[in-house]
Tab-separated table of C-alpha atoms and ligand atoms in Angstrom:
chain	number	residue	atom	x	y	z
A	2	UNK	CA	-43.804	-143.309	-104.967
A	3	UNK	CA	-44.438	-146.473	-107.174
A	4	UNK	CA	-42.986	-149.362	-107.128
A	5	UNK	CA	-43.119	-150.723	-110.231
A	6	UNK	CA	-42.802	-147.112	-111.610
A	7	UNK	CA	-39.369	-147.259	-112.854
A	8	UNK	CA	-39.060	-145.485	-116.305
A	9	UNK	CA	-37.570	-147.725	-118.963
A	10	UNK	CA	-34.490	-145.762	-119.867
A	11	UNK	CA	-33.426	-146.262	-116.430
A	12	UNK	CA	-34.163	-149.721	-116.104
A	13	UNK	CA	-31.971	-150.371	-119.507
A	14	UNK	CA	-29.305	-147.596	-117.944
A	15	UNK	CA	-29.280	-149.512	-114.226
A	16	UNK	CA	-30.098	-153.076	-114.542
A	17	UNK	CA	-27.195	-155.397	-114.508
A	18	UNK	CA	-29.646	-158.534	-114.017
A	19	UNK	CA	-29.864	-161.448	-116.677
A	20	UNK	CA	-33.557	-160.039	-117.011
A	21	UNK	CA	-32.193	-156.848	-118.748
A	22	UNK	CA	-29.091	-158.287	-120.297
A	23	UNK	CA	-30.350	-161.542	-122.321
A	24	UNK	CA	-31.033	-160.120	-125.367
A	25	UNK	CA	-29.892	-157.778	-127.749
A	26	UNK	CA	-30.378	-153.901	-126.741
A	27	UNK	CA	-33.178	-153.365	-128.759
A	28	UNK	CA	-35.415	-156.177	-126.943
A	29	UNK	CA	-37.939	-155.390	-124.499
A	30	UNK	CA	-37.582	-157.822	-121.684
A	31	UNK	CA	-41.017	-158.976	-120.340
A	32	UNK	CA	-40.097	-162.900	-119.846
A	33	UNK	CA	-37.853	-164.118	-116.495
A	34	UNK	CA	-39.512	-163.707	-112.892
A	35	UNK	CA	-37.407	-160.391	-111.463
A	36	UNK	CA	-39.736	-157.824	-111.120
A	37	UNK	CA	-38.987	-153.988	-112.389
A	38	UNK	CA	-39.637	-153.097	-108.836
A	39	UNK	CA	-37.827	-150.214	-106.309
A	40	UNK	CA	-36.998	-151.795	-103.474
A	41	UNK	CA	-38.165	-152.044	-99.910
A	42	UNK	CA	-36.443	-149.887	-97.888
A	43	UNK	CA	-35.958	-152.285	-94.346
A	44	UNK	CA	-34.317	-154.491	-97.106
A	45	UNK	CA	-32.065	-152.068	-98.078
A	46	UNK	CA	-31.549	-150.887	-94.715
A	47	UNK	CA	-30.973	-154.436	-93.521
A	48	UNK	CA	-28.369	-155.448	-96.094
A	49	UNK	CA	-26.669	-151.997	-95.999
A	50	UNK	CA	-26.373	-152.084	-92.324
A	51	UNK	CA	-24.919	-155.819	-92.656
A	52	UNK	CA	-22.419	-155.155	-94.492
A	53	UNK	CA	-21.441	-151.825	-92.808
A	54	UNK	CA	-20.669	-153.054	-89.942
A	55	UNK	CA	-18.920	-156.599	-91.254
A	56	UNK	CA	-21.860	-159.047	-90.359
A	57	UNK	CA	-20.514	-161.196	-93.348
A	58	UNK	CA	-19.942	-164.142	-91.343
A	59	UNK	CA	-21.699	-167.578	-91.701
A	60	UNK	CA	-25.888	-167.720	-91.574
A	61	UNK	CA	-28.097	-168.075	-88.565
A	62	UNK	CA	-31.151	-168.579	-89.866
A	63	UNK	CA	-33.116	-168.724	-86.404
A	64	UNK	CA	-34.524	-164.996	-87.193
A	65	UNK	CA	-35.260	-166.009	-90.448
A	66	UNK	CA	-37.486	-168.883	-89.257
A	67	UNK	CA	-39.461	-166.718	-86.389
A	68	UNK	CA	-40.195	-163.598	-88.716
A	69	UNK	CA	-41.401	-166.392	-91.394
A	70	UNK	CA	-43.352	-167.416	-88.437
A	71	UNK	CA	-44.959	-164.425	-87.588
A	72	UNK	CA	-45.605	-163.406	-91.114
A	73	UNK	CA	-47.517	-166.919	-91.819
A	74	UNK	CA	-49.175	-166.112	-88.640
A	75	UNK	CA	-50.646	-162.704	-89.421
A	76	UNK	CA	-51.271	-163.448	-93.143
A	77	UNK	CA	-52.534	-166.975	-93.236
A	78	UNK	CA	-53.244	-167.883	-89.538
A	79	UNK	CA	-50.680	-170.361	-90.025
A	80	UNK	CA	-47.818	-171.093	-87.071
A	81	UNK	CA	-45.414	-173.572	-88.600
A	82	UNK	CA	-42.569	-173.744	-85.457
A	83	UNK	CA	-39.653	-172.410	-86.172
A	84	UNK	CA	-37.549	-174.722	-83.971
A	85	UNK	CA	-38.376	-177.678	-87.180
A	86	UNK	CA	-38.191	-175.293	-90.162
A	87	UNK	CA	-34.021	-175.619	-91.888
A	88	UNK	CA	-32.845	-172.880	-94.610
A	89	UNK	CA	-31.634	-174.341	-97.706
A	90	UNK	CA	-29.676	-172.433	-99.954
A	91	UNK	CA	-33.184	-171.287	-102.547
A	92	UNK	CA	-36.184	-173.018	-103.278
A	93	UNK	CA	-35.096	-174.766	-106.455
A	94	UNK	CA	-31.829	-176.050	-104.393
A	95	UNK	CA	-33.452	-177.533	-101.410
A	96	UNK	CA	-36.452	-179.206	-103.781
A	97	UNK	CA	-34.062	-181.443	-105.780
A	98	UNK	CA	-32.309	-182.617	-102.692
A	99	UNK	CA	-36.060	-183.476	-101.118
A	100	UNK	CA	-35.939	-185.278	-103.956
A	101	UNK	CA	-32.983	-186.748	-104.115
A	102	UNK	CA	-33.339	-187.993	-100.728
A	103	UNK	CA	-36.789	-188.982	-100.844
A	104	UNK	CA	-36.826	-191.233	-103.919
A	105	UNK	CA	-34.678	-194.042	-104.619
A	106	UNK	CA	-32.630	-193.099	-108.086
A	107	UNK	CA	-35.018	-195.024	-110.193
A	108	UNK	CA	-37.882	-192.918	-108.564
A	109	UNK	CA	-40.236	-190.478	-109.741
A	110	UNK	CA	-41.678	-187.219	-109.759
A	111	UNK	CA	-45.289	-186.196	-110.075
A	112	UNK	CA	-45.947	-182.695	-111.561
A	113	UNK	CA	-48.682	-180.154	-112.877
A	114	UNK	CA	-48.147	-178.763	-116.214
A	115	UNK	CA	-47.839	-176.140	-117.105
A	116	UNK	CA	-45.551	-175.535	-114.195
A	117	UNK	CA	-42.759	-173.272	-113.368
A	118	UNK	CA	-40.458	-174.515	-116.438
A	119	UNK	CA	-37.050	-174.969	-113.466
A	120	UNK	CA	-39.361	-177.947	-112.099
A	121	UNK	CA	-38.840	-179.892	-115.233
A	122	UNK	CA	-35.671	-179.197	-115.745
A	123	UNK	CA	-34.271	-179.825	-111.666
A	124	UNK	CA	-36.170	-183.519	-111.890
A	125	UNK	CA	-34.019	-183.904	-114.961
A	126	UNK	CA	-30.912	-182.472	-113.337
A	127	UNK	CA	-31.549	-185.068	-110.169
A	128	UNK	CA	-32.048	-188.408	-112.580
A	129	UNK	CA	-35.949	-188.948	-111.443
A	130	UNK	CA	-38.382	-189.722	-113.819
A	131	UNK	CA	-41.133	-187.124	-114.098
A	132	UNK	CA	-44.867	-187.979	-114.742
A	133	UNK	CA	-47.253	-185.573	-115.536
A	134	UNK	CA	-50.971	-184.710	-114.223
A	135	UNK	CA	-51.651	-181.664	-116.443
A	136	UNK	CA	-54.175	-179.200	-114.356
A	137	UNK	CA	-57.666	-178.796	-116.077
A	138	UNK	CA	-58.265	-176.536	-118.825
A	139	UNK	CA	-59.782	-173.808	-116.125
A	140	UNK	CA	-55.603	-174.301	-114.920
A	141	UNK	CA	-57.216	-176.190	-111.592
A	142	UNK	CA	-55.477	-179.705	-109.939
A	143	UNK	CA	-57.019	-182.534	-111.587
A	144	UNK	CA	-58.003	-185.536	-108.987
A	145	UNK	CA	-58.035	-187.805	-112.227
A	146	UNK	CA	-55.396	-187.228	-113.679
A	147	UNK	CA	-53.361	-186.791	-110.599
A	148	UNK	CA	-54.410	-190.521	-109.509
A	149	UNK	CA	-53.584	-192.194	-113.008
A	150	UNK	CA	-50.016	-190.027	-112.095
A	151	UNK	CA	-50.019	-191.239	-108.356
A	152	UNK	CA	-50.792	-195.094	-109.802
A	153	UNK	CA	-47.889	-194.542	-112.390
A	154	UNK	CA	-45.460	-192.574	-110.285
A	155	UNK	CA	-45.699	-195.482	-107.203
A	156	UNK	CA	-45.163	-195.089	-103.725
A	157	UNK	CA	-41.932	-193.950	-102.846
A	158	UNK	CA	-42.506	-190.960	-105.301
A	159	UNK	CA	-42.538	-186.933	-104.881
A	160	UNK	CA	-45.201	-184.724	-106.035
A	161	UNK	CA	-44.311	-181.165	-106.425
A	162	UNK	CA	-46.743	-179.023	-106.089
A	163	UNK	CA	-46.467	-175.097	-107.100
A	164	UNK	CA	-48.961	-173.533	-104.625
A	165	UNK	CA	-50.001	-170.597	-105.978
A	166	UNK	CA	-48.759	-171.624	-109.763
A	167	UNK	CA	-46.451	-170.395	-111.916
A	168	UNK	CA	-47.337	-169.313	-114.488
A	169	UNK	CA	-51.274	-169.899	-114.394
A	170	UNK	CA	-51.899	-167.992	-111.154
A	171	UNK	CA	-54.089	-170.274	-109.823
A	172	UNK	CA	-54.496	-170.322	-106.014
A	173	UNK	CA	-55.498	-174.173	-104.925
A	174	UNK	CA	-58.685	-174.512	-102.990
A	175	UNK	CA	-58.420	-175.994	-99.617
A	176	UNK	CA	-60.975	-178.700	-100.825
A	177	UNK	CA	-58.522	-179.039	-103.673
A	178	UNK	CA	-55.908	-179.161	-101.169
A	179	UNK	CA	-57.021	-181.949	-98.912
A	180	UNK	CA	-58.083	-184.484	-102.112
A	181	UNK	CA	-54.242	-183.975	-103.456
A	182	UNK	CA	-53.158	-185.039	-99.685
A	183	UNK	CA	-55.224	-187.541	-99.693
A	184	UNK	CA	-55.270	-189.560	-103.208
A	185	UNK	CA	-51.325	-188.615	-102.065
A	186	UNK	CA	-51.681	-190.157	-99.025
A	187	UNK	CA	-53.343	-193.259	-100.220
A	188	UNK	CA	-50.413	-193.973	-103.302
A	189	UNK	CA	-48.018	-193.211	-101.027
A	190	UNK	CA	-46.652	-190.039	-102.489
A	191	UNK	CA	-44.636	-187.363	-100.300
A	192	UNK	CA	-45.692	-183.939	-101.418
A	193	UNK	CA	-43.234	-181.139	-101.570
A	194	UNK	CA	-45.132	-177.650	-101.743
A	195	UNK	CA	-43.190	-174.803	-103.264
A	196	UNK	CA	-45.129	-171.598	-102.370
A	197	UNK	CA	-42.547	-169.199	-103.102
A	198	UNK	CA	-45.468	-167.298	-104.643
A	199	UNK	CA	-47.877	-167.334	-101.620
A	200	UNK	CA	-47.022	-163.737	-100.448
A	201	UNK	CA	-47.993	-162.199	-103.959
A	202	UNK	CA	-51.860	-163.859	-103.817
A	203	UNK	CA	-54.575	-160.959	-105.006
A	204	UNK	CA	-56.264	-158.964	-101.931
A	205	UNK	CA	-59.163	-160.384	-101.307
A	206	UNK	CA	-58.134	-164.135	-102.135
A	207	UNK	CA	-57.693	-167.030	-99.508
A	208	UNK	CA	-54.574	-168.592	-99.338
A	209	UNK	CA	-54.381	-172.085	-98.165
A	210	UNK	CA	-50.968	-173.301	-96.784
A	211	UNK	CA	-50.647	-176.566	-97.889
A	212	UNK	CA	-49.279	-177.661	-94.200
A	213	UNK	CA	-52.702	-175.835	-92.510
A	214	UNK	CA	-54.719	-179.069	-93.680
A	215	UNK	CA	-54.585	-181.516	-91.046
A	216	UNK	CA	-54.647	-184.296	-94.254
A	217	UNK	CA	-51.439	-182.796	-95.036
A	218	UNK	CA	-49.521	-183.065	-92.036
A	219	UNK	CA	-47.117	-185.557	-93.571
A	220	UNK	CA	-45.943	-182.480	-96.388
A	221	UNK	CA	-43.529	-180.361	-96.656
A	222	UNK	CA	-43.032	-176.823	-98.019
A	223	UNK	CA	-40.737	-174.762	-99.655
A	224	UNK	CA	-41.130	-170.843	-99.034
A	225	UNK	CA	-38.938	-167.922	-99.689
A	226	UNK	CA	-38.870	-163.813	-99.700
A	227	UNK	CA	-37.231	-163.709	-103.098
A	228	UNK	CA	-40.586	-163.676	-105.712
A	229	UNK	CA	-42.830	-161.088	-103.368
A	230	UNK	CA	-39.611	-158.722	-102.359
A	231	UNK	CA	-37.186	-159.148	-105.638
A	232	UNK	CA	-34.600	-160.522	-104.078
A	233	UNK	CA	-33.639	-163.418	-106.500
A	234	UNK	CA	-29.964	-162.012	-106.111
A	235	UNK	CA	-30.115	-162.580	-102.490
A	236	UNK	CA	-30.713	-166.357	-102.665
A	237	UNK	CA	-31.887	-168.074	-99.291
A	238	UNK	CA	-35.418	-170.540	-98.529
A	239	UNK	CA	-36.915	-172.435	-95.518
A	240	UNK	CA	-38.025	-176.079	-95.852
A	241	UNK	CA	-40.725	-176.236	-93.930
A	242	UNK	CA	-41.892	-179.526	-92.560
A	243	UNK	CA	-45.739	-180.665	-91.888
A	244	UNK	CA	-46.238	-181.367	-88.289
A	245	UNK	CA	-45.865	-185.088	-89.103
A	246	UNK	CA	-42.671	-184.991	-90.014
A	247	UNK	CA	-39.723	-186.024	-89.843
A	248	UNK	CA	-37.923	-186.316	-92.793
A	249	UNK	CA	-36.206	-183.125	-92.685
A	250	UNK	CA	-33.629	-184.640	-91.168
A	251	UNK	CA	-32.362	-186.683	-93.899
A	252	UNK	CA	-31.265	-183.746	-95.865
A	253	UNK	CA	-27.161	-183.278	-95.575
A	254	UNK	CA	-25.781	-180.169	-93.569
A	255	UNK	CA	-23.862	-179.405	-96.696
A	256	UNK	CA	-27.694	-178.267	-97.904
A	257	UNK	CA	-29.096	-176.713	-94.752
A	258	UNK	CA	-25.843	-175.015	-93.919
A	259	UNK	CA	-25.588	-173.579	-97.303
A	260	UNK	CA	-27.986	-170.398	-96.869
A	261	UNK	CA	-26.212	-166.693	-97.341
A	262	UNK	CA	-25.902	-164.697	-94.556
A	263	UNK	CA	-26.824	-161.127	-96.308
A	264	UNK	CA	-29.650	-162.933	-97.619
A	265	UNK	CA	-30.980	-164.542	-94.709
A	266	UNK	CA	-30.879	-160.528	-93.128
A	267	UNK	CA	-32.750	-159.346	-96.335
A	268	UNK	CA	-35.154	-162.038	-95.987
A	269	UNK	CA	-35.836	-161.557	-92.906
A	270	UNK	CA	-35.978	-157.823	-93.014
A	271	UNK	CA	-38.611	-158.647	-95.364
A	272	UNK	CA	-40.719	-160.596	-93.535
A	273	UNK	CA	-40.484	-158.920	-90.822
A	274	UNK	CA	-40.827	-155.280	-91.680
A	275	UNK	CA	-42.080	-155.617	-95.214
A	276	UNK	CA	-45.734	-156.064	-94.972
A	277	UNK	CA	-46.541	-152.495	-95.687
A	278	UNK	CA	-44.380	-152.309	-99.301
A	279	UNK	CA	-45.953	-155.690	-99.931
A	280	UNK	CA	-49.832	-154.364	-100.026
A	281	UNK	CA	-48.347	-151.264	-101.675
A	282	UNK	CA	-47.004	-153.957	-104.732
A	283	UNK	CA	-49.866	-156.111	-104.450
A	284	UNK	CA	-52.205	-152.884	-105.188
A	285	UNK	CA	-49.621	-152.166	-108.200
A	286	UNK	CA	-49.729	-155.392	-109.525
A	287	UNK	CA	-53.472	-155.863	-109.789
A	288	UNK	CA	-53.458	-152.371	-111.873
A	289	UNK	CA	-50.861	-153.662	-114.022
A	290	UNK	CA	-53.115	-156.759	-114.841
A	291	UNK	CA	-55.918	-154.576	-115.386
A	292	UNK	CA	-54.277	-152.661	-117.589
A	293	UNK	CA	-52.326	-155.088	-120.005
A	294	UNK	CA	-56.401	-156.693	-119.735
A	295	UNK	CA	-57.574	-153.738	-121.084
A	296	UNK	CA	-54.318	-152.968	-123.666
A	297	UNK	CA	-54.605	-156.370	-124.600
A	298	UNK	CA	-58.478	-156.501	-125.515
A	299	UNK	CA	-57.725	-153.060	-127.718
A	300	UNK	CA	-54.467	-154.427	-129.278
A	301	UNK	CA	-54.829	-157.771	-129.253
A	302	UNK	CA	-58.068	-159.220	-129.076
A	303	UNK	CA	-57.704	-162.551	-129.644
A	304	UNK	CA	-55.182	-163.619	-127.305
A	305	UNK	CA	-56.886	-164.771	-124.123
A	306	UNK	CA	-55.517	-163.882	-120.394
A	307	UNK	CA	-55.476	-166.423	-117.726
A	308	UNK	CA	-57.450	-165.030	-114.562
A	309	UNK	CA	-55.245	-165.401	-112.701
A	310	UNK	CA	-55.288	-164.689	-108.155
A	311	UNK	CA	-51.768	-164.585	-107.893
A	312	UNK	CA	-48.194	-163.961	-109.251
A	313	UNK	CA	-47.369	-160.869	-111.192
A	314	UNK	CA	-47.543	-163.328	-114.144
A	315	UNK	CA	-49.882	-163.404	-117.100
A	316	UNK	CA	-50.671	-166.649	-118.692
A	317	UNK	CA	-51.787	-165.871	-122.559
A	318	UNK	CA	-53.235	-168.522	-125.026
A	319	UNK	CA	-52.301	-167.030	-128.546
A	320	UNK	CA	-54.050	-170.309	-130.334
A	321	UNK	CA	-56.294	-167.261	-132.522
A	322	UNK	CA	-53.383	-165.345	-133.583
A	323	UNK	CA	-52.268	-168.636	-135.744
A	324	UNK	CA	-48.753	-168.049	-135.418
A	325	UNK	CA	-46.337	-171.784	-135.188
A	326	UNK	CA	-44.163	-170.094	-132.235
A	327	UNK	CA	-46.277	-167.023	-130.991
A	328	UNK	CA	-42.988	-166.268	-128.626
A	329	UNK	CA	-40.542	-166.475	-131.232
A	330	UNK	CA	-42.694	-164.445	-133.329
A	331	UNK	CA	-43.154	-161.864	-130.795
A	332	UNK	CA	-38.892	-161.802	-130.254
A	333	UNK	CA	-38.365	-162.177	-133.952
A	334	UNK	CA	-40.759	-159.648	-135.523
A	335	UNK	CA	-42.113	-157.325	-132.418
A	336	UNK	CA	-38.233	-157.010	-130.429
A	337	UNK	CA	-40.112	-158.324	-127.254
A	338	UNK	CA	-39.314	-161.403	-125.028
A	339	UNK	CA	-41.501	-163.276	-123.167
A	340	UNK	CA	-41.591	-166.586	-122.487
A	341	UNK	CA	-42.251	-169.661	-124.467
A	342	UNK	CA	-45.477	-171.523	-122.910
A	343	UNK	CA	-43.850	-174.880	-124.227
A	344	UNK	CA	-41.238	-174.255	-121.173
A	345	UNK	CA	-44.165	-175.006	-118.836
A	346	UNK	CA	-46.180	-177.507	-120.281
A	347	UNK	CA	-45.190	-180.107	-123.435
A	348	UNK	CA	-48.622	-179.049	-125.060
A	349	UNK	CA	-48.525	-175.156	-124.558
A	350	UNK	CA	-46.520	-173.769	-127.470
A	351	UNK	CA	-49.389	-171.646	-128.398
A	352	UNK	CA	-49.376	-169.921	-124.589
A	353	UNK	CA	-46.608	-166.811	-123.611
A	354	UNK	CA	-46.054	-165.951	-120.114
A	355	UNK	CA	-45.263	-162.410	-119.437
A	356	UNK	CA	-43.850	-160.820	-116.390
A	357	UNK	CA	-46.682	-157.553	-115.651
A	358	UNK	CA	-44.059	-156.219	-112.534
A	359	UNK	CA	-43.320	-153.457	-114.422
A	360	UNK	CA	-44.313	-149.903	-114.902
A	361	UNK	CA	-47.458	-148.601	-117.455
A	362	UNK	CA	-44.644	-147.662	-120.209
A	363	UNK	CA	-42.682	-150.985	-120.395
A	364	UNK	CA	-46.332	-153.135	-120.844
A	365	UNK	CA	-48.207	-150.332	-122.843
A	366	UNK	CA	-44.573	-150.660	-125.584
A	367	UNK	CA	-44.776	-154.698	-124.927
A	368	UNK	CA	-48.629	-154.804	-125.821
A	369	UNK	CA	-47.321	-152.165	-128.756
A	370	UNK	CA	-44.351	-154.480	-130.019
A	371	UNK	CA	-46.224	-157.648	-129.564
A	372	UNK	CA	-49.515	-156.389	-131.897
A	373	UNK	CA	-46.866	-154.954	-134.528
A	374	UNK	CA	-45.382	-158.428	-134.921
A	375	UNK	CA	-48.930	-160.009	-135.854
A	376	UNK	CA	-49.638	-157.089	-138.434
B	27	PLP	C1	-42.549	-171.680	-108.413
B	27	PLP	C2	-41.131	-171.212	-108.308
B	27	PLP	N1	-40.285	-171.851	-107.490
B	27	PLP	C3	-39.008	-171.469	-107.346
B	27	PLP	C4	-38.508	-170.386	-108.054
B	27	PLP	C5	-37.064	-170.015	-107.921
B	27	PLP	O1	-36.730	-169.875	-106.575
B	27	PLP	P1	-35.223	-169.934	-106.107
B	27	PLP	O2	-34.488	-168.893	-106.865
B	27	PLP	O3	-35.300	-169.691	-104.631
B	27	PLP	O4	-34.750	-171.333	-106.429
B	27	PLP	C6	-39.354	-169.672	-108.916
B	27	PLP	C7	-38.854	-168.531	-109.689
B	27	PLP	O5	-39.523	-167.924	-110.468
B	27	PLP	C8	-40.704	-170.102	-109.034
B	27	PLP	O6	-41.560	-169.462	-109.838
């Protein structure tokens, strides 16, 4: 059976999600990150079973760690130890305490537009002053602009990176990689590595984990079940620290201690067990791509997709459809939502990002709605 094969009317009937719920009835929702997906059954069984039998108590997140592990292990020949990895309550949560504890309160924060729109708005949240090193126009890291940022920023500051990003898709190169650790390295810049995303990289393209350079030893990441299984509801992460070190241990027990049982059990369950539905998704998602590709190029012809390697994302430029908000246009006229490309990036008002997790109907009526409100 499909996972992303969910027929709309029963997506609108079941899903109590902010995804579904947003907008008025009448708008198709293509824009947050929750995927349209059924779910993995060892989750299911996992969380079920939890609760059955009253496991409700507070998190140990030693399982959580090892079958994080073992997963990195198998998929990326990467072995961070679990003994030095701590949970944090999600991704977004334990990244602005990094920050708050790595940068004095006048400090800064180094990031890629466009990037994942909660970055800009959790530097905000934590008083830090963000500087920007915009990737390329190909969406790659750019070593210029990332020193001028690195010079600005000073030592002392935080670069977050979003390894694979949201919303290009683009999977940084290991050679990429090691000249961000080192012009990093050399300004005196911690990088935090949020690869929340890594599990849902294309078959057939290399993953680098940003701790697997030896240049990048001094990192840390930020990694999570919730993007690749669906389990945003079930809200739990692992900060993961490079094998040099050791500043994990500055973040506050009221952080690390914060992690949800249930979720740490689904996450784990996911990890563990979940390899099988993942490839199954994976194989889903790349036929979703190729056909909103293919809807698009009959529908839509001008707007151009991102190629992206990974996410169930796709990055559009809309510049040829001359429209001054191509998202609000799209909500306004066409009763579909994605997402705003100014969220990710100061200069990409003319970009949408739209979620593809869904099934064949819900992107062959968003492709539908989204050419009827450029008629
Ligand atoms: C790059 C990135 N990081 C973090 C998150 C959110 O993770 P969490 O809910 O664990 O904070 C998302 C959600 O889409 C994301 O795309």
């Amino acid at each position: 059976m499909e996972i992303l094969g969910l027929a709309l009317d029963e997506l609108r009937r079941t899903r109590t999600s902010i995804k579904w719920h947003a907008y008025p009835a009448d708008v198709l929702p293509v824009w947050v990150a929750e995927m349209d997906a059924r779910p993995c059954p060892d989750v299911v069984s996992a969380v079920t079973a939890a609760v059955t039998r009253g496991d409700t108590g507070y998190a140990d997140v030693r399982g959580f760690a090892e079958a994080f592990a073992d997963f990195a292990a198998r998929r990326w020949a990467w072995q961070p130890d679990p003994a030095t990895v701590l949970s944090v309550p999600d991704v977004m949560i334990g990244a602005a305490e990094l920050i708050r504890v790595l940068t004095p309160p006048e400090g800064a924060v180094v990031l890629s537009p466009p990037c994942y729109d909660a970055f800009h708005g959790f530097v905000d949240a934590v008083g830090r002053r963000p500087v920007h090193a915009p990737l390329t126009a190909d969406h790659r890291l750019d070593p210029d602009a990332l020193a001028r940022a690195f010079a600005d920023a000073g030592p002392g500051s935080v670069y977050l990176l979003c390894n694979p990003q949201n919303p290009t898709g683009t999977v940084h190169t290991a050679a990429e990689l090691v000249g961000l650790a080192e012009l990093a390295d050399a300004h005196g810049v911690q990088v935090i590595s949020d690869e929340i995303h890594a599990p849902l990289v294309r078959p057939g393209v290399t993953f680098t984990p940003y701790l697997t350079l030896p240049e990048a030893a001094g990192g840390i990441s930020l990694v999570s079940a919730s993007k690749a299984w669906n389990l945003a509801g079930l809200k739990a992460a692992l900060a993961v620290p490079g094998p040099a070190c050791t500043l994990l241990s500055q973040v506050h027990p009221t952080i690390t201690h914060g992690a949800n049982h249930i979720a740490v059990q689904a996450q784990q369950a996911a990890f563990a067990h979940g390899e099988a539905w993942l490839d199954q998704l994976l194989g889903e998602i790349d036929d979703r791509r190729a056909l909103f590709g293919q809807l698009l190029a009959t529908h839509l012809p001008g707007v151009r997709m991102a190629p992206a390697e990974a996410t169930y994302l796709a990055w559009l430029d809309c510049a040829a459809l001359d429209l001054a908000d191509p998202a609000a246009a799209f909500l306004a006229r066409g009763r579909v939502a994605v997402t705003g490309g100014q969220r990710y990036a100061p200069d990409a008002g003319q970009w949408v990002r739209v979620n593809l997790a869904t099934s064949a109907e819900v992107l062959t009526e968003a492709v539908r709605r989204m050419a009827a409100a450029v008629d």
